[in-house]
CSV table of N, CA, C and O in Angstrom, one decimal:
chain,number,residue,atom,x,y,z
A,1493,MET,N,-2.3,-8.1,-19.1
A,1493,MET,CA,-3.1,-7.6,-18.2
A,1493,MET,C,-3.0,-6.1,-18.3
A,1493,MET,O,-3.6,-5.5,-18.1
A,1494,LEU,N,-1.8,-5.3,-18.1
A,1494,LEU,CA,-1.7,-4.1,-18.1
A,1494,LEU,C,-2.3,-3.4,-19.4
A,1494,LEU,O,-2.9,-2.4,-19.0
A,1495,GLU,N,-2.0,-4.0,-20.5
A,1495,GLU,CA,-2.8,-3.5,-21.6
A,1495,GLU,C,-4.4,-3.4,-21.5
A,1495,GLU,O,-4.9,-2.2,-21.9
A,1496,LEU,N,-4.6,-4.5,-20.9
A,1496,LEU,CA,-6.3,-4.2,-20.6
A,1496,LEU,C,-6.8,-3.4,-19.6
A,1496,LEU,O,-7.7,-2.4,-20.2
A,1497,VAL,N,-6.0,-3.0,-18.7
A,1497,VAL,CA,-6.3,-2.2,-17.4
A,1497,VAL,C,-6.3,-0.6,-18.3
A,1497,VAL,O,-7.1,0.1,-17.9
A,1498,LEU,N,-5.3,-0.4,-19.4
A,1498,LEU,CA,-5.1,0.8,-19.9
A,1498,LEU,C,-6.0,0.7,-21.4
A,1498,LEU,O,-5.4,1.9,-22.2
A,1499,ASP,N,-6.6,0.0,-21.3
A,1499,ASP,CA,-7.6,0.4,-22.9
A,1499,ASP,C,-8.0,1.7,-22.9
A,1499,ASP,O,-9.2,1.8,-22.2
A,1500,GLN,N,-7.9,2.0,-23.8
A,1500,GLN,CA,-8.3,3.8,-24.1
A,1500,GLN,C,-9.7,3.5,-24.8
A,1500,GLN,O,-10.4,4.2,-24.4
A,1501,ALA,N,-10.0,2.6,-25.5
A,1501,ALA,CA,-11.1,2.3,-26.3
A,1501,ALA,C,-12.4,1.6,-25.3
A,1501,ALA,O,-13.3,2.1,-25.6
A,1502,ASP,N,-12.0,1.3,-24.5
A,1502,ASP,CA,-13.3,0.8,-23.5
A,1502,ASP,C,-12.5,1.0,-22.2
A,1502,ASP,O,-12.3,0.0,-21.4
A,1503,THR,N,-13.7,1.8,-21.4
A,1503,THR,CA,-13.3,1.8,-20.1
A,1503,THR,C,-14.1,0.9,-19.1
A,1503,THR,O,-13.7,0.4,-18.2
A,1504,MET,N,-15.0,0.3,-19.9
A,1504,MET,CA,-15.6,-1.2,-19.0
A,1504,MET,C,-14.3,-2.1,-18.9
A,1504,MET,O,-14.5,-2.7,-17.9
A,1505,VAL,N,-13.9,-2.3,-20.0
A,1505,VAL,CA,-12.8,-3.4,-19.9
A,1505,VAL,C,-11.4,-2.9,-18.7
A,1505,VAL,O,-10.7,-3.5,-17.7
A,1506,THR,N,-11.1,-1.5,-18.5
A,1506,THR,CA,-10.3,-1.1,-17.9
A,1506,THR,C,-11.0,-1.4,-16.3
A,1506,THR,O,-10.4,-2.1,-15.2
A,1507,LEU,N,-12.7,-0.9,-16.1
A,1507,LEU,CA,-12.8,-1.2,-14.8
A,1507,LEU,C,-12.9,-3.0,-14.2
A,1507,LEU,O,-12.8,-3.6,-13.2
A,1508,VAL,N,-13.3,-3.9,-15.6
A,1508,VAL,CA,-13.7,-5.1,-14.9
A,1508,VAL,C,-12.1,-5.5,-14.7
A,1508,VAL,O,-11.9,-6.7,-13.9
A,1509,THR,N,-11.2,-5.2,-15.4
A,1509,THR,CA,-9.7,-5.8,-15.5
A,1509,THR,C,-9.2,-5.5,-14.2
A,1509,THR,O,-8.6,-6.4,-13.5
A,1510,ALA,N,-9.6,-4.5,-13.7
A,1510,ALA,CA,-8.7,-3.8,-12.6
A,1510,ALA,C,-9.6,-4.4,-11.2
A,1510,ALA,O,-9.0,-5.2,-10.1
A,1511,GLU,N,-10.7,-4.6,-11.5
A,1511,GLU,CA,-11.8,-5.1,-10.2
A,1511,GLU,C,-11.3,-7.0,-10.1
A,1511,GLU,O,-11.0,-7.4,-8.9
A,1512,ALA,N,-11.0,-7.5,-11.3
A,1512,ALA,CA,-10.4,-9.1,-11.2
A,1512,ALA,C,-9.1,-9.2,-10.7
A,1512,ALA,O,-8.6,-10.0,-9.7
A,1513,LEU,N,-8.1,-7.9,-10.8
A,1513,LEU,CA,-6.6,-7.9,-10.5
A,1513,LEU,C,-7.0,-7.8,-8.9
A,1513,LEU,O,-6.2,-8.5,-8.2
A,1514,LEU,N,-7.8,-7.2,-8.7
A,1514,LEU,CA,-7.8,-6.7,-6.9
A,1514,LEU,C,-8.3,-8.0,-6.4
A,1514,LEU,O,-8.3,-8.5,-5.3
A,1515,ARG,N,-9.3,-8.7,-7.1
A,1515,ARG,CA,-10.1,-10.1,-6.3
A,1515,ARG,C,-8.9,-11.3,-6.0
A,1515,ARG,O,-9.2,-12.0,-5.4
A,1516,ARG,N,-7.9,-11.1,-7.2
A,1516,ARG,CA,-7.1,-12.0,-7.0
A,1516,ARG,C,-6.4,-12.2,-5.6
A,1516,ARG,O,-6.3,-13.3,-5.2
A,1517,GLN,N,-5.8,-10.9,-4.9
A,1517,GLN,CA,-5.4,-10.6,-3.8
A,1517,GLN,C,-4.2,-11.4,-3.6
A,1517,GLN,O,-4.0,-12.4,-2.8
A,1518,ASP,N,-3.4,-10.8,-4.7
A,1518,ASP,CA,-2.2,-11.4,-4.4
A,1518,ASP,C,-1.1,-10.3,-4.9
A,1518,ASP,O,-1.6,-9.5,-5.5
A,1519,LYS,N,0.1,-10.4,-4.8
A,1519,LYS,CA,1.0,-9.4,-5.2
A,1519,LYS,C,1.1,-9.2,-6.7
A,1519,LYS,O,1.5,-8.2,-7.1
A,1520,ALA,N,1.2,-10.1,-7.4
A,1520,ALA,CA,1.0,-10.1,-8.7
A,1520,ALA,C,0.1,-9.3,-9.4
A,1520,ALA,O,0.1,-7.8,-10.1
A,1521,GLY,N,-1.4,-9.5,-8.7
A,1521,GLY,CA,-2.3,-8.4,-9.2
A,1521,GLY,C,-2.3,-7.0,-8.8
A,1521,GLY,O,-2.4,-6.1,-9.7
A,1522,LEU,N,-1.7,-6.7,-7.5
A,1522,LEU,CA,-1.8,-5.4,-7.1
A,1522,LEU,C,-0.7,-4.7,-7.7
A,1522,LEU,O,-0.7,-3.7,-7.9
A,1523,SER,N,0.7,-5.8,-8.1
A,1523,SER,CA,1.6,-5.0,-9.0
A,1523,SER,C,1.1,-4.4,-10.1
A,1523,SER,O,1.6,-3.6,-10.7
A,1524,VAL,N,0.5,-5.3,-11.0
A,1524,VAL,CA,-0.1,-4.8,-12.3
A,1524,VAL,C,-0.7,-3.6,-12.3
A,1524,VAL,O,-0.7,-2.7,-13.0
A,1525,LEU,N,-1.7,-3.4,-11.1
A,1525,LEU,CA,-2.5,-2.7,-11.0
A,1525,LEU,C,-1.8,-1.3,-10.6
A,1525,LEU,O,-1.9,-0.2,-10.9
A,1526,ALA,N,-0.8,-1.3,-9.6
A,1526,ALA,CA,-0.2,0.0,-9.3
A,1526,ALA,C,1.0,0.5,-10.7
A,1526,ALA,O,1.1,1.6,-11.0
A,1527,SER,N,1.6,-0.4,-11.3
A,1527,SER,CA,1.6,-0.2,-12.7
A,1527,SER,C,0.8,0.6,-13.6
A,1527,SER,O,0.9,1.6,-14.1
A,1528,ALA,N,-0.5,0.0,-13.6
A,1528,ALA,CA,-1.6,1.0,-14.4
A,1528,ALA,C,-1.7,2.2,-13.8
A,1528,ALA,O,-2.2,3.2,-14.8
A,1529,TRP,N,-2.1,2.4,-12.5
A,1529,TRP,CA,-2.4,3.5,-12.0
A,1529,TRP,C,-1.2,4.6,-12.3
A,1529,TRP,O,-1.2,5.6,-12.6
A,1530,GLU,N,0.0,4.5,-12.6
A,1530,GLU,CA,0.9,5.0,-12.7
A,1530,GLU,C,1.0,5.5,-14.2
A,1530,GLU,O,1.2,6.7,-14.8
A,1531,ALA,N,0.9,4.7,-15.1
A,1531,ALA,CA,0.8,4.5,-16.7
A,1531,ALA,C,-1.0,5.5,-16.9
A,1531,ALA,O,-0.9,6.0,-18.1
A,1532,ALA,N,-1.6,5.1,-16.2
A,1532,ALA,CA,-3.2,5.7,-16.9
A,1532,ALA,C,-3.4,7.2,-16.7
A,1532,ALA,O,-2.7,8.0,-16.2
A,1533,GLY,N,-3.8,7.6,-17.6
A,1533,GLY,CA,-4.2,9.0,-17.8
A,1533,GLY,C,-5.6,9.2,-16.8
A,1533,GLY,O,-6.2,8.4,-15.7
A,1534,GLY,N,-6.3,10.5,-16.4
A,1534,GLY,CA,-7.5,11.0,-15.9
A,1534,GLY,C,-8.3,10.0,-15.8
A,1534,GLY,O,-8.9,9.3,-15.0
A,1535,GLN,N,-9.1,9.8,-17.1
A,1535,GLN,CA,-10.2,8.9,-17.0
A,1535,GLN,C,-10.2,7.5,-16.8
A,1535,GLN,O,-10.7,7.1,-15.6
A,1536,GLN,N,-8.8,7.0,-17.1
A,1536,GLN,CA,-8.6,5.8,-16.5
A,1536,GLN,C,-8.2,5.6,-14.9
A,1536,GLN,O,-8.6,4.4,-14.4
A,1537,ARG,N,-7.4,6.4,-14.4
A,1537,ARG,CA,-7.6,6.3,-13.1
A,1537,ARG,C,-8.8,6.4,-12.3
A,1537,ARG,O,-8.7,6.1,-11.2
A,1538,GLY,N,-9.6,7.4,-12.8
A,1538,GLY,CA,-11.1,7.0,-12.4
A,1538,GLY,C,-11.5,5.9,-12.6
A,1538,GLY,O,-12.2,5.3,-11.4
A,1539,TRP,N,-11.4,5.3,-13.5
A,1539,TRP,CA,-12.1,3.6,-13.4
A,1539,TRP,C,-11.1,2.9,-12.4
A,1539,TRP,O,-11.7,2.0,-11.7
A,1540,ILE,N,-10.0,2.8,-12.3
A,1540,ILE,CA,-9.1,2.2,-11.6
A,1540,ILE,C,-10.0,2.4,-10.0
A,1540,ILE,O,-10.0,1.3,-8.9
A,1541,HIS,N,-9.6,3.7,-9.8
A,1541,HIS,CA,-10.3,4.2,-8.3
A,1541,HIS,C,-11.4,3.5,-7.9
A,1541,HIS,O,-11.6,2.9,-6.7
A,1542,THR,N,-12.3,3.7,-9.1
A,1542,THR,CA,-13.8,2.9,-8.7
A,1542,THR,C,-13.5,1.6,-8.6
A,1542,THR,O,-14.5,0.8,-7.9
A,1543,ALA,N,-12.3,0.8,-9.2
A,1543,ALA,CA,-12.1,-0.6,-8.9
A,1543,ALA,C,-12.1,-0.7,-7.6
A,1543,ALA,O,-12.6,-1.6,-6.8
A,1544,ILE,N,-10.8,0.1,-7.2
A,1544,ILE,CA,-10.7,-0.3,-5.6
A,1544,ILE,C,-11.7,0.3,-5.0
A,1544,ILE,O,-11.6,-0.5,-3.7
A,1545,ASP,N,-12.7,1.1,-4.9
A,1545,ASP,CA,-13.6,1.3,-4.0
A,1545,ASP,C,-14.4,0.3,-4.4
A,1545,ASP,O,-15.0,-0.1,-2.8
A,1546,ASP,N,-15.0,-0.5,-5.1
A,1546,ASP,CA,-15.8,-1.4,-5.0
A,1546,ASP,C,-15.3,-2.8,-4.6
A,1546,ASP,O,-16.3,-3.5,-4.1
A,1547,VAL,N,-13.9,-2.9,-5.1
A,1547,VAL,CA,-14.1,-4.3,-4.6
A,1547,VAL,C,-13.0,-4.1,-2.9
A,1547,VAL,O,-13.4,-5.3,-2.2
A,1548,LEU,N,-12.5,-3.4,-2.7
A,1548,LEU,CA,-11.9,-3.4,-1.6
A,1548,LEU,C,-12.4,-2.3,-0.1
A,1548,LEU,O,-11.8,-1.9,0.9
A,1549,GLY,N,-13.5,-1.8,-0.7
A,1549,GLY,CA,-14.1,-0.4,0.0
A,1549,GLY,C,-15.7,-1.1,0.9
A,1549,GLY,O,-16.2,-0.6,1.6
A,1550,ILE,N,-15.8,-2.4,0.8
A,1550,ILE,CA,-16.9,-3.2,1.5
A,1550,ILE,C,-16.2,-3.6,2.7
A,1550,ILE,O,-16.4,-3.5,4.0
A,1551,PHE,N,-15.3,-4.3,2.9
A,1551,PHE,CA,-14.6,-5.3,3.9
A,1551,PHE,C,-13.4,-5.0,4.3
A,1551,PHE,O,-12.5,-4.6,3.7
A,1552,SER,N,-13.0,-4.6,5.4
A,1552,SER,CA,-12.2,-3.9,6.1
A,1552,SER,C,-10.7,-5.1,5.8
A,1552,SER,O,-9.4,-4.9,5.9
A,1553,GLU,N,-11.2,-6.4,6.2
A,1553,GLU,CA,-10.1,-7.6,5.7
A,1553,GLU,C,-9.4,-7.2,4.7
A,1553,GLU,O,-8.6,-7.7,4.3
A,1554,ASP,N,-10.4,-7.2,3.4
A,1554,ASP,CA,-9.6,-7.1,2.1
A,1554,ASP,C,-9.1,-6.0,1.9
A,1554,ASP,O,-7.7,-6.2,1.4
A,1555,ARG,N,-9.3,-4.7,2.1
A,1555,ARG,CA,-8.5,-3.7,2.2
A,1555,ARG,C,-7.3,-3.8,3.0
A,1555,ARG,O,-5.9,-3.7,2.5
A,1556,ASP,N,-7.3,-4.4,4.3
A,1556,ASP,CA,-6.1,-4.6,5.1
A,1556,ASP,C,-5.0,-5.6,4.4
A,1556,ASP,O,-4.0,-5.5,4.5
A,1557,LYS,N,-5.6,-6.6,3.8
A,1557,LYS,CA,-5.0,-7.6,3.2
A,1557,LYS,C,-4.2,-6.8,1.9
A,1557,LYS,O,-2.8,-7.3,1.9
A,1558,ALA,N,-5.0,-6.4,1.2
A,1558,ALA,CA,-4.3,-5.7,-0.2
A,1558,ALA,C,-3.0,-4.5,0.5
A,1558,ALA,O,-1.8,-4.6,-0.1
A,1559,MET,N,-3.3,-3.9,1.7
A,1559,MET,CA,-2.5,-3.1,2.3
A,1559,MET,C,-0.7,-3.8,2.8
A,1559,MET,O,0.4,-3.5,2.8
A,1560,ARG,N,-1.2,-5.0,3.4
A,1560,ARG,CA,0.1,-5.7,3.8
A,1560,ARG,C,1.0,-6.1,2.6
A,1560,ARG,O,2.0,-6.3,2.5
A,1561,LEU,N,0.1,-6.8,1.5
A,1561,LEU,CA,0.9,-7.1,0.0
A,1561,LEU,C,1.6,-5.7,-0.2
A,1561,LEU,O,2.6,-6.3,-0.6
A,1562,CYS,N,1.0,-4.8,-0.3
A,1562,CYS,CA,1.6,-3.8,-0.7
A,1562,CYS,C,2.9,-3.2,0.1
A,1562,CYS,O,3.9,-3.0,-0.4
A,1563,GLU,N,2.8,-3.5,1.6
A,1563,GLU,CA,4.2,-3.4,2.2
A,1563,GLU,C,4.9,-4.3,1.7
A,1563,GLU,O,6.3,-3.9,2.0
A,1564,GLU,N,4.8,-5.4,1.4
A,1564,GLU,CA,5.9,-6.4,1.2
A,1564,GLU,C,6.4,-6.0,-0.4
A,1564,GLU,O,7.4,-6.1,-0.6
A,1565,LEU,N,5.4,-5.4,-1.4
A,1565,LEU,CA,5.8,-5.0,-2.3
A,1565,LEU,C,6.8,-3.7,-2.1
A,1565,LEU,O,7.8,-3.7,-3.1
A,1566,MET,N,6.7,-3.0,-1.5
A,1566,MET,CA,7.5,-1.9,-1.0
A,1566,MET,C,8.7,-2.3,-0.6
A,1566,MET,O,9.7,-1.6,-0.7
A,1567,GLN,N,8.9,-3.5,-0.3
A,1567,GLN,CA,10.4,-4.2,0.3
A,1567,GLN,C,11.2,-4.3,-0.9
A,1567,GLN,O,12.3,-4.7,-0.8
A,1568,ASP,N,10.6,-4.4,-2.2
A,1568,ASP,CA,11.3,-4.9,-3.5
A,1568,ASP,C,12.4,-3.6,-3.7
A,1568,ASP,O,12.0,-2.9,-3.8
A,1569,ASP,N,13.4,-4.5,-3.7
A,1569,ASP,CA,14.8,-3.3,-4.3
A,1569,ASP,C,14.9,-3.5,-5.6
A,1569,ASP,O,15.9,-2.8,-6.1
A,1570,ALA,N,14.2,-3.9,-6.6
A,1570,ALA,CA,14.4,-3.7,-7.8
A,1570,ALA,C,14.4,-2.9,-8.6
A,1570,ALA,O,14.1,-1.6,-8.2
A,1571,ALA,N,15.3,-2.4,-9.4
A,1571,ALA,CA,15.1,-1.0,-10.2
A,1571,ALA,C,14.2,-0.9,-11.1
A,1571,ALA,O,13.9,0.1,-11.5
A,1572,ASP,N,13.4,-1.8,-11.0
A,1572,ASP,CA,11.9,-1.3,-12.0
A,1572,ASP,C,10.9,-0.5,-11.5
A,1572,ASP,O,9.8,-0.2,-12.0
A,1573,GLY,N,11.1,-0.1,-10.4
A,1573,GLY,CA,10.1,0.9,-9.5
A,1573,GLY,C,9.0,0.2,-8.9
A,1573,GLY,O,8.1,1.4,-8.5
A,1574,THR,N,8.7,-1.2,-8.8
A,1574,THR,CA,7.7,-1.8,-7.9
A,1574,THR,C,7.7,-1.1,-6.9
A,1574,THR,O,6.5,-1.1,-6.6
A,1575,ALA,N,8.6,-1.1,-6.3
A,1575,ALA,CA,8.5,-0.3,-4.5
A,1575,ALA,C,8.1,1.1,-4.5
A,1575,ALA,O,6.8,1.5,-3.8
A,1576,ARG,N,8.1,2.0,-5.7
A,1576,ARG,CA,7.8,2.9,-5.7
A,1576,ARG,C,6.0,3.1,-6.1
A,1576,ARG,O,5.5,3.8,-5.4
A,1577,ARG,N,5.7,2.3,-7.0
A,1577,ARG,CA,4.4,2.2,-7.3
A,1577,ARG,C,3.5,1.4,-6.2
A,1577,ARG,O,2.1,1.6,-6.0
A,1578,ALA,N,4.4,0.6,-5.6
A,1578,ALA,CA,3.5,0.0,-4.5
A,1578,ALA,C,3.1,1.2,-3.4
A,1578,ALA,O,2.0,0.7,-2.6
A,1579,ARG,N,4.0,1.9,-2.9
A,1579,ARG,CA,3.9,2.9,-2.0
A,1579,ARG,C,2.7,3.7,-2.4
A,1579,ARG,O,1.9,4.3,-1.7
A,1580,ARG,N,2.5,4.3,-3.8
A,1580,ARG,CA,1.3,4.9,-4.3
A,1580,ARG,C,0.1,4.2,-4.4
A,1580,ARG,O,-0.9,5.1,-3.8
A,1581,LEU,N,0.1,3.1,-4.4
A,1581,LEU,CA,-1.2,2.1,-4.6
A,1581,LEU,C,-1.6,2.2,-2.9
A,1581,LEU,O,-2.4,2.3,-2.1
A,1582,HIS,N,-0.7,1.7,-1.9
A,1582,HIS,CA,-0.7,2.0,-0.6
A,1582,HIS,C,-1.5,3.2,0.0
A,1582,HIS,O,-2.3,2.9,0.9
A,1583,GLU,N,-1.0,4.3,-0.4
A,1583,GLU,CA,-1.4,5.7,-0.1
A,1583,GLU,C,-3.0,5.7,-0.3
A,1583,GLU,O,-3.5,6.2,0.4
A,1584,ILE,N,-3.3,5.2,-1.6
A,1584,ILE,CA,-4.7,5.4,-1.9
A,1584,ILE,C,-5.5,4.5,-0.5
A,1584,ILE,O,-6.6,4.6,-0.6
A,1585,LEU,N,-4.6,3.0,-0.5
A,1585,LEU,CA,-5.5,2.1,0.2
A,1585,LEU,C,-5.8,2.7,1.8
A,1585,LEU,O,-6.5,2.2,2.5
A,1586,VAL,N,-5.0,3.6,2.2
A,1586,VAL,CA,-4.6,4.2,3.6
A,1586,VAL,C,-6.2,5.2,3.8
A,1586,VAL,O,-6.8,5.2,4.6
A,1587,GLY,N,-6.2,5.7,2.5
A,1587,GLY,CA,-7.5,7.0,2.6
A,1587,GLY,C,-9.0,6.2,2.5
A,1587,GLY,O,-9.8,7.0,2.3
A,1588,LEU,N,-8.7,4.6,1.9
A,1588,LEU,CA,-10.2,4.2,1.8
A,1588,LEU,C,-10.4,3.9,3.3
A,1588,LEU,O,-9.9,3.1,3.7
A,1589,ASP,N,-12.0,3.8,3.4
A,1589,ASP,CA,-12.7,3.5,4.7
A,1589,ASP,C,-13.7,2.6,4.3
A,1589,ASP,O,-14.5,3.0,4.0
A,1590,PRO,N,-13.4,1.5,4.9
A,1590,PRO,CA,-14.3,0.1,4.3
A,1590,PRO,C,-15.4,0.3,4.9
A,1590,PRO,O,-15.7,0.9,6.3
A,1591,VAL,N,-16.7,0.0,4.7
A,1591,VAL,CA,-18.1,0.0,5.0
A,1591,VAL,C,-17.8,-1.2,6.5
A,1591,VAL,O,-18.6,-0.7,7.3
A,1592,LEU,N,-17.5,-2.2,6.2
A,1592,LEU,CA,-17.7,-3.1,7.2
A,1592,LEU,C,-16.3,-3.7,8.0
A,1592,LEU,O,-15.4,-4.0,7.2
A,1593,ARG,N,-16.6,-3.8,9.3
A,1593,ARG,CA,-15.2,-4.1,9.8
A,1593,ARG,C,-15.7,-5.2,10.9
A,1593,ARG,O,-16.8,-5.3,11.4
A,1594,PRO,N,-14.6,-6.0,11.5
A,1594,PRO,CA,-15.2,-6.7,12.2
A,1594,PRO,C,-15.4,-6.5,13.6
A,1594,PRO,O,-15.3,-5.0,13.9
A,1595,ALA,N,-16.6,-7.6,14.1
A,1595,ALA,CA,-17.1,-7.0,15.5
A,1595,ALA,C,-16.4,-6.6,16.6
A,1595,ALA,O,-15.3,-7.3,16.8
């Protein structure tokens, strides 16, 4: 999945794969996306950010769930950098202002 998000030949693959990982709404998908963000270049990061806006920028519940999952990943004490990457993704999500919120 990481290779698909980082596909340099086709940015549509980057966008669609990043959106699919976000729609999973699980730690596995967010972990791959956080790893992709860290490895991505400028244009790829732009498309990953577009996916974040498109998927998590509508309903605040979706953004909030992703933030909670990132917080769980931030507790990971593995030496592979999962916590650091999750922290960076969490920072991006904090700056996201979803359009729809509960009444």
